[in-house]
Short mmCIF file of C-alpha atoms and ligand atoms in Angstrom, two decimals:
data_model
loop_
_atom_site.label_atom_id
_atom_site.label_comp_id
_atom_site.label_asym_id
_atom_site.label_seq_id
_atom_site.Cartn_x
_atom_site.Cartn_y
_atom_site.Cartn_z
CA MET A 1 -22.20 0.07 -12.92
CA ASN A 2 -18.74 1.56 -12.33
CA ILE A 3 -18.39 4.75 -10.31
CA ILE A 4 -15.68 7.06 -9.00
CA LEU A 5 -15.85 8.69 -5.57
CA LEU A 6 -13.89 11.91 -6.02
CA GLY A 7 -13.01 14.23 -3.15
CA PRO A 8 -10.24 15.54 -0.90
CA PRO A 9 -8.68 13.56 1.96
CA GLY A 10 -11.35 12.97 4.62
CA ALA A 11 -14.29 13.69 2.30
CA GLY A 12 -15.85 10.33 3.24
CA LYS A 13 -14.94 8.29 0.15
CA GLY A 14 -14.00 5.16 2.11
CA THR A 15 -17.03 5.45 4.41
CA GLN A 16 -19.47 5.68 1.50
CA ALA A 17 -17.68 3.00 -0.53
CA ARG A 18 -18.10 0.48 2.30
CA HIS A 19 -21.82 1.20 2.40
CA LEU A 20 -22.16 0.57 -1.34
CA VAL A 21 -20.25 -2.70 -0.98
CA ASP A 22 -22.64 -3.82 1.80
CA THR A 23 -25.87 -2.73 0.12
CA ARG A 24 -25.14 -3.36 -3.57
CA GLY A 25 -22.38 -5.94 -3.70
CA MET A 26 -20.10 -3.55 -5.57
CA VAL A 27 -16.32 -3.99 -5.39
CA GLN A 28 -14.33 -1.23 -3.67
CA LEU A 29 -10.99 -0.48 -5.31
CA SER A 30 -9.13 1.85 -2.96
CA THR A 31 -5.58 2.54 -4.13
CA GLY A 32 -4.83 3.94 -0.63
CA ASP A 33 -5.82 0.61 0.97
CA MET A 34 -3.84 -1.37 -1.62
CA LEU A 35 -0.74 0.75 -0.99
CA ARG A 36 -1.12 0.46 2.82
CA ASP A 37 -1.40 -3.35 2.44
CA ALA A 38 1.81 -3.36 0.39
CA LYS A 39 3.45 -1.17 3.04
CA SER A 40 2.47 -3.35 5.98
CA SER A 41 3.37 -6.61 4.24
CA GLY A 42 6.84 -5.18 3.52
CA THR A 43 6.87 -5.85 -0.25
CA GLU A 44 9.51 -4.08 -2.37
CA MET A 45 6.82 -1.75 -3.68
CA GLY A 46 5.54 -1.15 -0.13
CA LYS A 47 9.03 -0.13 1.03
CA LYS A 48 9.33 2.20 -1.95
CA VAL A 49 6.08 4.05 -1.26
CA ALA A 50 6.06 4.16 2.56
CA ALA A 51 7.88 7.47 3.04
CA ILE A 52 5.98 9.13 0.17
CA MET A 53 2.61 8.16 1.66
CA ASP A 54 3.51 9.11 5.22
CA ALA A 55 4.53 12.58 3.97
CA GLY A 56 1.23 12.92 2.09
CA LYS A 57 2.65 13.05 -1.46
CA LEU A 58 1.18 11.12 -4.38
CA VAL A 59 2.97 7.94 -5.45
CA THR A 60 3.76 7.54 -9.15
CA ASP A 61 1.04 7.06 -11.76
CA GLU A 62 2.82 3.94 -12.98
CA ILE A 63 2.50 2.18 -9.61
CA VAL A 64 -1.19 2.94 -9.00
CA ILE A 65 -2.26 2.27 -12.58
CA GLY A 66 -0.49 -1.12 -12.31
CA LEU A 67 -2.39 -1.90 -9.08
CA ILE A 68 -5.76 -1.01 -10.61
CA GLU A 69 -5.06 -2.98 -13.79
CA GLU A 70 -4.27 -6.07 -11.72
CA LYS A 71 -7.49 -5.79 -9.68
CA LEU A 72 -9.74 -4.99 -12.64
CA SER A 73 -8.81 -8.21 -14.35
CA ALA A 74 -9.04 -10.31 -11.16
CA GLU A 75 -12.25 -9.06 -9.51
CA SER A 76 -15.87 -9.02 -10.55
CA GLY A 77 -19.15 -8.01 -8.94
CA ALA A 78 -21.98 -5.54 -9.36
CA GLY A 79 -19.54 -2.87 -10.57
CA PHE A 80 -16.43 -1.17 -9.28
CA ILE A 81 -16.19 1.77 -6.89
CA PHE A 82 -12.97 3.65 -7.54
CA ASP A 83 -12.02 5.21 -4.19
CA GLY A 84 -9.00 7.52 -4.32
CA PHE A 85 -8.32 6.70 -7.99
CA PRO A 86 -7.88 8.41 -10.40
CA ARG A 87 -5.97 11.28 -8.81
CA THR A 88 -4.25 12.76 -11.86
CA LEU A 89 -5.29 13.36 -15.46
CA ALA A 90 -2.90 10.62 -16.59
CA GLN A 91 -4.64 8.18 -14.22
CA ALA A 92 -8.06 9.26 -15.53
CA ASP A 93 -6.99 8.57 -19.12
CA ALA A 94 -5.51 5.22 -18.10
CA LEU A 95 -8.77 4.26 -16.37
CA SER A 96 -10.84 5.03 -19.48
CA ALA A 97 -8.50 2.89 -21.55
CA LEU A 98 -8.54 -0.01 -19.06
CA LEU A 99 -12.35 0.00 -18.84
CA ALA A 100 -12.67 0.17 -22.63
CA LYS A 101 -10.36 -2.84 -22.93
CA LEU A 102 -12.74 -4.79 -20.68
CA GLY A 103 -15.76 -3.60 -22.69
CA GLN A 104 -16.91 -1.51 -19.71
CA SER A 105 -17.54 2.15 -19.07
CA LEU A 106 -17.88 4.67 -16.29
CA HIS A 107 -21.39 5.36 -15.06
CA THR A 108 -20.95 8.36 -12.74
CA VAL A 109 -18.31 10.39 -10.93
CA ILE A 110 -19.59 11.45 -7.53
CA GLU A 111 -17.86 14.58 -6.32
CA MET A 112 -17.95 14.74 -2.52
CA ARG A 113 -17.86 18.42 -1.56
CA VAL A 114 -16.50 19.21 1.91
CA ASP A 115 -14.83 22.39 3.14
CA ASP A 116 -11.22 22.31 4.30
CA ASP A 117 -11.91 23.13 7.98
CA ALA A 118 -14.11 20.04 8.31
CA LEU A 119 -11.38 17.86 6.78
CA VAL A 120 -8.86 18.61 9.52
CA LYS A 121 -11.35 17.49 12.19
CA ARG A 122 -12.28 14.38 10.25
CA ILE A 123 -8.72 13.29 9.61
CA THR A 124 -7.34 13.93 13.08
CA GLY A 125 -10.27 12.05 14.70
CA ARG A 126 -10.27 9.03 12.41
CA PHE A 127 -9.42 5.46 13.47
CA THR A 128 -10.03 2.18 11.68
CA CYS A 129 -10.52 -1.46 12.61
CA GLY A 130 -7.23 -3.15 11.70
CA ASP A 131 -9.07 -6.42 11.01
CA CYS A 132 -12.20 -5.60 8.96
CA GLY A 133 -11.41 -2.01 7.89
CA GLU A 134 -14.53 -0.38 9.40
CA VAL A 135 -13.92 3.40 9.63
CA TYR A 136 -14.65 5.32 12.87
CA HIS A 137 -14.28 8.82 14.26
CA ASP A 138 -13.64 9.93 17.85
CA GLU A 139 -16.64 12.29 17.77
CA THR A 140 -18.90 11.60 14.78
CA LYS A 141 -18.70 7.81 14.66
CA PRO A 142 -17.32 6.27 17.87
CA THR A 143 -17.51 2.51 18.55
CA ALA A 144 -20.49 1.46 20.70
CA GLU A 145 -18.12 -0.22 23.17
CA ASP A 146 -14.84 1.55 23.85
CA GLY A 147 -12.02 0.20 21.63
CA LYS A 148 -14.12 -2.68 20.18
CA CYS A 149 -15.20 -2.84 16.54
CA ASP A 150 -19.02 -2.79 16.13
CA ASN A 151 -18.69 -4.78 12.92
CA CYS A 152 -16.34 -7.68 13.81
CA GLY A 153 -15.63 -7.36 17.56
CA SER A 154 -11.87 -6.86 17.08
CA THR A 155 -9.97 -4.65 19.54
CA ASN A 156 -7.21 -3.97 16.98
CA MET A 157 -7.89 -0.28 16.28
CA VAL A 158 -5.35 1.61 14.15
CA ARG A 159 -4.60 5.22 13.23
CA ARG A 160 -2.91 6.05 9.92
CA ALA A 161 0.65 7.39 9.88
CA ASP A 162 -0.43 10.19 7.50
CA ASP A 163 -3.38 11.32 9.66
CA ASN A 164 -1.65 14.30 11.25
CA GLU A 165 -1.90 18.01 10.46
CA ASP A 166 1.46 18.24 8.62
CA SER A 167 0.78 15.35 6.24
CA LEU A 168 -2.79 16.52 5.78
CA ARG A 169 -1.56 19.92 4.60
CA THR A 170 0.61 18.19 1.98
CA ARG A 171 -2.26 15.86 1.00
CA LEU A 172 -4.54 18.84 0.49
CA MET A 173 -1.94 20.63 -1.61
CA GLU A 174 -1.51 17.51 -3.76
CA TYR A 175 -5.29 17.32 -4.09
CA TYR A 176 -5.67 20.92 -5.25
CA LYS A 177 -2.69 20.81 -7.61
CA LYS A 178 -3.13 17.39 -9.19
CA THR A 179 -6.57 15.93 -8.45
CA SER A 180 -9.03 18.84 -8.46
CA PRO A 181 -8.53 19.37 -12.26
CA LEU A 182 -10.44 16.07 -12.60
CA ILE A 183 -13.59 17.89 -11.50
CA GLY A 184 -13.51 19.97 -14.69
CA TYR A 185 -12.43 16.97 -16.76
CA TYR A 186 -15.40 14.83 -15.70
CA TYR A 187 -17.80 17.80 -15.77
CA ALA A 188 -16.87 18.38 -19.41
CA LYS A 189 -17.45 14.69 -20.15
CA GLY A 190 -20.93 14.97 -18.58
CA ASP A 191 -20.21 12.37 -15.86
CA LEU A 192 -19.96 14.57 -12.75
CA ARG A 193 -22.60 14.56 -9.97
CA PRO A 194 -21.82 16.60 -6.82
CA VAL A 195 -23.07 15.68 -3.33
CA ASN A 196 -22.88 17.65 -0.10
CA GLY A 197 -20.25 15.70 1.82
CA LEU A 198 -20.73 17.90 4.89
CA ALA A 199 -24.08 16.31 5.70
CA ASP A 200 -24.42 13.38 8.16
CA ILE A 201 -23.09 10.04 6.95
CA THR A 202 -26.64 8.68 6.39
CA GLU A 203 -27.69 11.84 4.51
CA VAL A 204 -24.69 11.49 2.19
CA GLN A 205 -25.64 7.83 1.67
CA LYS A 206 -29.15 8.90 0.63
CA SER A 207 -27.83 11.51 -1.83
CA ILE A 208 -25.60 8.90 -3.45
CA GLU A 209 -28.44 6.34 -3.60
CA ALA A 210 -30.64 8.96 -5.29
CA ILE A 211 -27.99 9.54 -7.95
CA LEU A 212 -27.33 5.84 -8.59
CA GLY A 213 -31.05 4.94 -8.63
P1 LIG B 1 -6.10 7.44 0.55
O1 LIG B 1 -6.12 6.28 1.45
O2 LIG B 1 -6.94 7.40 -0.67
O3 LIG B 1 -6.40 8.75 1.39
P2 LIG B 1 -7.16 10.13 1.07
O4 LIG B 1 -7.58 10.41 -0.32
O5 LIG B 1 -6.28 11.12 1.70
O6 LIG B 1 -8.53 9.96 1.67
P3 LIG B 1 -8.87 9.41 3.08
O7 LIG B 1 -8.86 7.91 3.04
O8 LIG B 1 -8.02 10.09 4.10
O9 LIG B 1 -10.35 9.97 3.25
P4 LIG B 1 -11.76 9.38 2.83
O10 LIG B 1 -12.35 10.33 1.82
O11 LIG B 1 -11.70 7.93 2.46
O12 LIG B 1 -12.55 9.58 4.20
P5 LIG B 1 -13.12 8.51 5.26
O13 LIG B 1 -14.34 7.85 4.71
O14 LIG B 1 -12.03 7.65 5.79
O15 LIG B 1 -4.60 7.72 0.08
C1 LIG B 1 -3.54 7.72 1.01
C2 LIG B 1 -2.21 7.97 0.30
O16 LIG B 1 -1.95 6.89 -0.63
C3 LIG B 1 -2.13 9.25 -0.57
O17 LIG B 1 -1.79 10.38 0.21
C4 LIG B 1 -1.04 8.86 -1.57
O18 LIG B 1 0.22 8.92 -0.96
C5 LIG B 1 -1.36 7.39 -1.82
N1 LIG B 1 -2.31 7.21 -2.94
C6 LIG B 1 -3.55 6.62 -2.85
N2 LIG B 1 -4.15 6.59 -4.04
C7 LIG B 1 -3.29 7.18 -4.91
C8 LIG B 1 -3.37 7.47 -6.30
N3 LIG B 1 -4.45 7.14 -7.03
N4 LIG B 1 -2.31 8.10 -6.87
C9 LIG B 1 -1.20 8.41 -6.16
N5 LIG B 1 -1.07 8.18 -4.84
C10 LIG B 1 -2.10 7.56 -4.22
O19 LIG B 1 -13.62 9.54 6.40
C11 LIG B 1 -12.70 10.32 7.16
C12 LIG B 1 -13.22 10.48 8.61
O20 LIG B 1 -14.41 11.26 8.59
C13 LIG B 1 -13.60 9.14 9.29
O21 LIG B 1 -13.25 9.22 10.63
C14 LIG B 1 -15.13 9.06 9.11
O22 LIG B 1 -15.75 8.34 10.18
C15 LIG B 1 -15.52 10.54 9.13
N6 LIG B 1 -16.67 10.84 8.27
C16 LIG B 1 -16.90 10.34 7.01
N7 LIG B 1 -18.03 10.87 6.50
C17 LIG B 1 -18.53 11.73 7.44
C18 LIG B 1 -19.67 12.59 7.50
N8 LIG B 1 -20.53 12.67 6.46
N9 LIG B 1 -19.86 13.34 8.63
C19 LIG B 1 -18.97 13.26 9.66
N10 LIG B 1 -17.89 12.47 9.68
C20 LIG B 1 -17.65 11.71 8.58
MG1 LIG B 2 -10.15 6.52 2.33
#
């Protein structure tokens, strides 16, 4: 079963994807994580995208489609969770073609609905374990022990360079201009299932479980 988690920055895509990996053995394909890995390992591509990402703009379709194509042929599991991909209509068409080539299809597109005021709070309070990737929040999901990851015990906590109000404004603008048309696109295809992303993390998990069955 292959699914897309679709929603604006801070909607909870990464948080919910991790839960589905843990409970169902699905494979999370986050283009944001892939690009951040390329950035921190200093590859040519990473250097090329760093400033674009920090400013909150979308990187080119060609780069992200290439990343997804590489992963789709290398990974397998109980289905893929596309987190932060596709983000443009060209990416959506490329995904259909890539899945068709592998004899696979898309099961559901989960639209995570959150209002813009909540997103600012979520983004400015977010931090992540630099070792295992667990996602936290200063207020809604703090670590049990200050500065120590509940999941792996690491004290290497990181905040993203684009998690500030200026970049968030650009990220939101990119979302509304280029990504939100995908809501209509997948609705028309009959694949779209909305969930209330404003509910507690566990409530959102339950809504997604109910959709996936
Ligand atoms: P990406 O990494 O995908 O960032 P994003 O879409 O901006 O989304 P976020 O990761 O910020 O949010 P999320 O929905 O995963 O929320 P999270 O679960 O962390 O992309 C980064 C950049 O890479 C882009 O700007 C672009 O430059 C580039 N890029 C990536 N993909 C691309 C593509 N396909 N094409 C072109 N460019 C691309 O949660 C956020 C916070 O809220 C956390 O602190 C969490 O604990 C908290 N939280 C989560 N759920 C809840 C809840 N229900 N209640 C309360 N708090 C919650
Ligand atoms: Mg994310």
